[in-house]
XYZ file of C-alpha atoms in Angstrom:
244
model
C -82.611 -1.108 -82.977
C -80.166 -1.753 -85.851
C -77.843 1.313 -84.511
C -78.098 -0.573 -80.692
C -76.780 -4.022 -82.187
C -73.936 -2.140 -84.088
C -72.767 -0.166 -81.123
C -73.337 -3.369 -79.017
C -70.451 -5.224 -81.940
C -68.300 -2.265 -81.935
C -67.917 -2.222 -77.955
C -67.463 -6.424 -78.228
C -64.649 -5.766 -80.931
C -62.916 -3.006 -78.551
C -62.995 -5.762 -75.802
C -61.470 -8.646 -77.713
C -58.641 -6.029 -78.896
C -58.306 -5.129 -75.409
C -57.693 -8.233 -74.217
C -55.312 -9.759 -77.157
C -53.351 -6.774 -76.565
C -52.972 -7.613 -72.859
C -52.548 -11.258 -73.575
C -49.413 -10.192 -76.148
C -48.209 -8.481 -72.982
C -48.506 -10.760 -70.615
C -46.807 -13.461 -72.982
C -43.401 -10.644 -73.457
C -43.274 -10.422 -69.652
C -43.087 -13.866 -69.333
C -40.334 -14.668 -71.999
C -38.407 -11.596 -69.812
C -35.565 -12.428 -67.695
C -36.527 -11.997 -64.305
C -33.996 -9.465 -62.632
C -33.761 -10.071 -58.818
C -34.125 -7.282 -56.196
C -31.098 -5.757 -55.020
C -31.013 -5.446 -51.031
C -28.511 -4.309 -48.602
C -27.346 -7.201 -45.842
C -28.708 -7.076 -42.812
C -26.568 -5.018 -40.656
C -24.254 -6.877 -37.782
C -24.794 -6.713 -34.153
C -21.658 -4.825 -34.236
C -22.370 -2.354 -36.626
C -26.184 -2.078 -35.017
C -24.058 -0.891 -32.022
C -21.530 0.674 -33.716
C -24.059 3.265 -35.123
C -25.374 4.722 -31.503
C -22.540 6.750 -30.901
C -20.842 9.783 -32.262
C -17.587 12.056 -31.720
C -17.435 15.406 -30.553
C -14.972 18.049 -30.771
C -14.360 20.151 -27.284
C -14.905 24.023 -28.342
C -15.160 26.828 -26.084
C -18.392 27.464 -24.837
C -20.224 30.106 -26.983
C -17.344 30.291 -29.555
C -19.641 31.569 -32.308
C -20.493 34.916 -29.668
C -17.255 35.653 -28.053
C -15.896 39.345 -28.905
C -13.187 39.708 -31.237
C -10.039 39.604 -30.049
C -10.841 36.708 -27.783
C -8.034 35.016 -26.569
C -8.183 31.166 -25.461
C -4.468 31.001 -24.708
C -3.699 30.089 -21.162
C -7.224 28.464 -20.822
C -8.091 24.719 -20.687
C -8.858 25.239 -24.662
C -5.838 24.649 -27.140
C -7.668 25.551 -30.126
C -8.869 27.746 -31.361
C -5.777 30.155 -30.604
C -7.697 33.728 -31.068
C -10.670 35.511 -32.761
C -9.580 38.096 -35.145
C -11.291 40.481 -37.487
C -10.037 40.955 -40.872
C -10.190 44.530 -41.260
C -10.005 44.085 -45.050
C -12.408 41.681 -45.575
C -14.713 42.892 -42.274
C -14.698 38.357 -41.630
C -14.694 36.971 -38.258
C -12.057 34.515 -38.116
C -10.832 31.989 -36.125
C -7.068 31.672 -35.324
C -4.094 29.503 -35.255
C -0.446 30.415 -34.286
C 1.834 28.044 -35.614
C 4.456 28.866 -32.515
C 1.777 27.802 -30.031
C 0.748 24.177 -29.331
C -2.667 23.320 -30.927
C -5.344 20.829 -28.399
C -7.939 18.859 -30.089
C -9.877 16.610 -28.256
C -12.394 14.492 -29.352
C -14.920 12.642 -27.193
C -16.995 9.518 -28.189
C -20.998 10.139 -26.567
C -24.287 7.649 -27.335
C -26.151 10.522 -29.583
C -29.170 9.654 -28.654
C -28.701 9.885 -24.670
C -25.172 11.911 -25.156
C -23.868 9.885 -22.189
C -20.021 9.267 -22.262
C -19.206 6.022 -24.185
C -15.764 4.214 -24.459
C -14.019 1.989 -27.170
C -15.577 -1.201 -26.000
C -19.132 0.323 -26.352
C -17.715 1.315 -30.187
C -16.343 -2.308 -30.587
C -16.520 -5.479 -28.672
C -12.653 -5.341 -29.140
C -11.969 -1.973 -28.933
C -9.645 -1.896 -32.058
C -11.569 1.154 -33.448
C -8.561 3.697 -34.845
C -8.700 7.463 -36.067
C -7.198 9.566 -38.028
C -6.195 13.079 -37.833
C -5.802 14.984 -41.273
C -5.968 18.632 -42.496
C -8.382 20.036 -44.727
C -9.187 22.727 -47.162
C -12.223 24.681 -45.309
C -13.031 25.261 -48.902
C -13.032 22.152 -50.920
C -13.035 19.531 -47.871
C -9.997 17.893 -49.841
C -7.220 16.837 -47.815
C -3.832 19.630 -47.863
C -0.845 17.205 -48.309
C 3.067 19.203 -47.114
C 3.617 19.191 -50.943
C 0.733 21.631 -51.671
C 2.245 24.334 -49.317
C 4.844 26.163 -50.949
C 7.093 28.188 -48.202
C 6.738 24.796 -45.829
C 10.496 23.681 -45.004
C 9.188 20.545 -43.084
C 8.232 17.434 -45.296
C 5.386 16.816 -42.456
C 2.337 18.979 -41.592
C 2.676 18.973 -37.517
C 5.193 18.091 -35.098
C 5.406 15.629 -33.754
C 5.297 13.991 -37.416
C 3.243 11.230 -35.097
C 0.200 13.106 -34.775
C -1.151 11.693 -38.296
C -0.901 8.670 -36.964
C -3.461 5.915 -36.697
C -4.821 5.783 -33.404
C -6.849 4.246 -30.595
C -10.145 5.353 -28.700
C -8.810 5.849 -24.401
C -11.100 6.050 -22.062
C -13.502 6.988 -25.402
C -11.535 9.693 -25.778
C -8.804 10.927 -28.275
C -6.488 13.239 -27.883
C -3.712 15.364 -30.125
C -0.976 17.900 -28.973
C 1.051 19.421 -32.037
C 2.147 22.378 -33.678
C 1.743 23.187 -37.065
C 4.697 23.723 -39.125
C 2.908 26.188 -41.882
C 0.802 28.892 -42.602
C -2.436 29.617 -44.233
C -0.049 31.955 -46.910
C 1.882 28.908 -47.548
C -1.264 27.579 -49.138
C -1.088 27.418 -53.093
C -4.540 25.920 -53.808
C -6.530 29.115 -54.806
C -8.968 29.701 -51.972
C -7.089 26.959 -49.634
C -6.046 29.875 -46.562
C -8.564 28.688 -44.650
C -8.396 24.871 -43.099
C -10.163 22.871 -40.753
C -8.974 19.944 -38.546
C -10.742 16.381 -39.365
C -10.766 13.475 -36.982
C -12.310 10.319 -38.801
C -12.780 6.742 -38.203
C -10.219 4.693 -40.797
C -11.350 0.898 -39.483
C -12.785 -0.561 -42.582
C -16.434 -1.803 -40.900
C -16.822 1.602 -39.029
C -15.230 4.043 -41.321
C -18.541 4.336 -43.438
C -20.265 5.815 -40.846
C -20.962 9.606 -40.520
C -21.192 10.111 -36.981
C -17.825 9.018 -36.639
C -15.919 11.550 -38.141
C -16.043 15.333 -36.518
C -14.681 18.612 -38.734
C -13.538 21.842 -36.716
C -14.376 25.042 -37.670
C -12.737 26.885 -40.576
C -9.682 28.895 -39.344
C -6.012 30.644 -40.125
C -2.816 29.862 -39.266
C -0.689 32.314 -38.838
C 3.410 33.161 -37.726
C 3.238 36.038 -34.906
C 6.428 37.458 -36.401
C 8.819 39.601 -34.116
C 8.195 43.483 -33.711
C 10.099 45.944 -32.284
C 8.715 47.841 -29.346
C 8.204 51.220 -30.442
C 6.642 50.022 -33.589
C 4.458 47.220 -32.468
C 1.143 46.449 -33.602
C -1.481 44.586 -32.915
C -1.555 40.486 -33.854
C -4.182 40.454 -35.535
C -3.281 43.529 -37.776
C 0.365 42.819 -39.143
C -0.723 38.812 -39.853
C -3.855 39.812 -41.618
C -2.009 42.686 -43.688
C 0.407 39.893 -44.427
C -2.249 37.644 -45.739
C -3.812 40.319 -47.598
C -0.530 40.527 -49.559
């Protein structure tokens, strides 16, 4: 009987502990500042519309199957120019000749439905602008003229224009240029290959992913002139010449 009553304190004195010690607690949690929770505003109307649609880049149809040595010159497609094989490397490339005109269109499509849209579906007021810009396939940072060191021209394309800030027509936006370097020009280690990036630049839309589209990784190259008895393929000389 004795050894009940003792075990019978014991467990009392492990309750009183028990509870000073969450008394002491609750007491240090109340003399604790109270830090309020941090939540994001409520999105606008505009930006709950803003955030149905998405841009997509016009690409020939089954461009990751076509046989090498494809050709999309002459076609409704201005980029990309060619597929090549790099006989060094054994890569499937995509390519770019700087003497031929380049064609990027982008189209703006509800991605849920992936029904054409137009700028006043984007905005009330339709002042949505893009941005073209050039990119290192490798790093995703932007290539500025200064980085390229054989490039004569102080801009990337002509017309200098196409970097321009631009407006959605007809939810639709369109660039025609040439590019005034090649991917040997490049003196970033690793920077031959680029890709083409159209992005939203408004400040309450520029946030959002589905408004910005990245082209494929490719080359530029400079078909340069051959004589006829000695002429080789395109694909051939420019690749031995970015080998180099």
């Amino acid at each position: 009987m004795e050894a009940i009553e003792q075990l019978v304190r014991e467990t009392l004195d492990e309750v009183r502990q028990l509870r000073a010690e969450l008394r002491q607690n609750a007491e240090v949690d109340e003399e604790a500042p109270i830090v309020p929770a941090i939540t994001a505003p409520p999105m606008t109307i505009e930006e709950q519309r803003s955030y149905k649609y998405q841009l997509g880049l016009e690409l020939p149809p089954e461009l990751d199957s076509c046989p090498d040595n494809t050709s999309f010159k002459r076609t409704t497609y201005g980029f990309p120019h060619q597929i090549a094989t790099n006989h060094r490397s054994n890569e499937r490339e995509l390519i770019v000749d700087n003497r031929s005109s380049v064609t990027l269109v982008a189209r703006l499509q509800n991605r849920f439905t992936h029904q054409p849209a137009n700028e006043y579906d984007l905005s009330g007021d339709a002042s949505a602008r893009f941005k073209l810009s050039l990119i290192y396939a490798s790093s995703g940072a932007e290539v500025l003229a200064t980085d390229l060191s054989t490039t004569t021209s102080v801009h990337l394309f002509d017309p200098p224009n196409t970097t321009d800030e631009r407006l959605l027509v007809n939810g639709v936006l369109s660039f025609v240029f040439k590019c005034n370097f090649t991917s040997r020009a490049a003196k970033t280690p690793g920077g031959h290959k680029f890709c083409f990036k159209i992005h939203c630049v408004s400040p309450e839309l520029k946030m959002i992913p589905w408004l910005r589209v990245t082209s494929p990784e490719f080359r530029v190259i400079s078909r340069p002139y051959q004589k006829a008895k000695k002429k080789r393929s395109l694909d051939e000389a420019e690749l031995d010449a970015l080998d180099e």
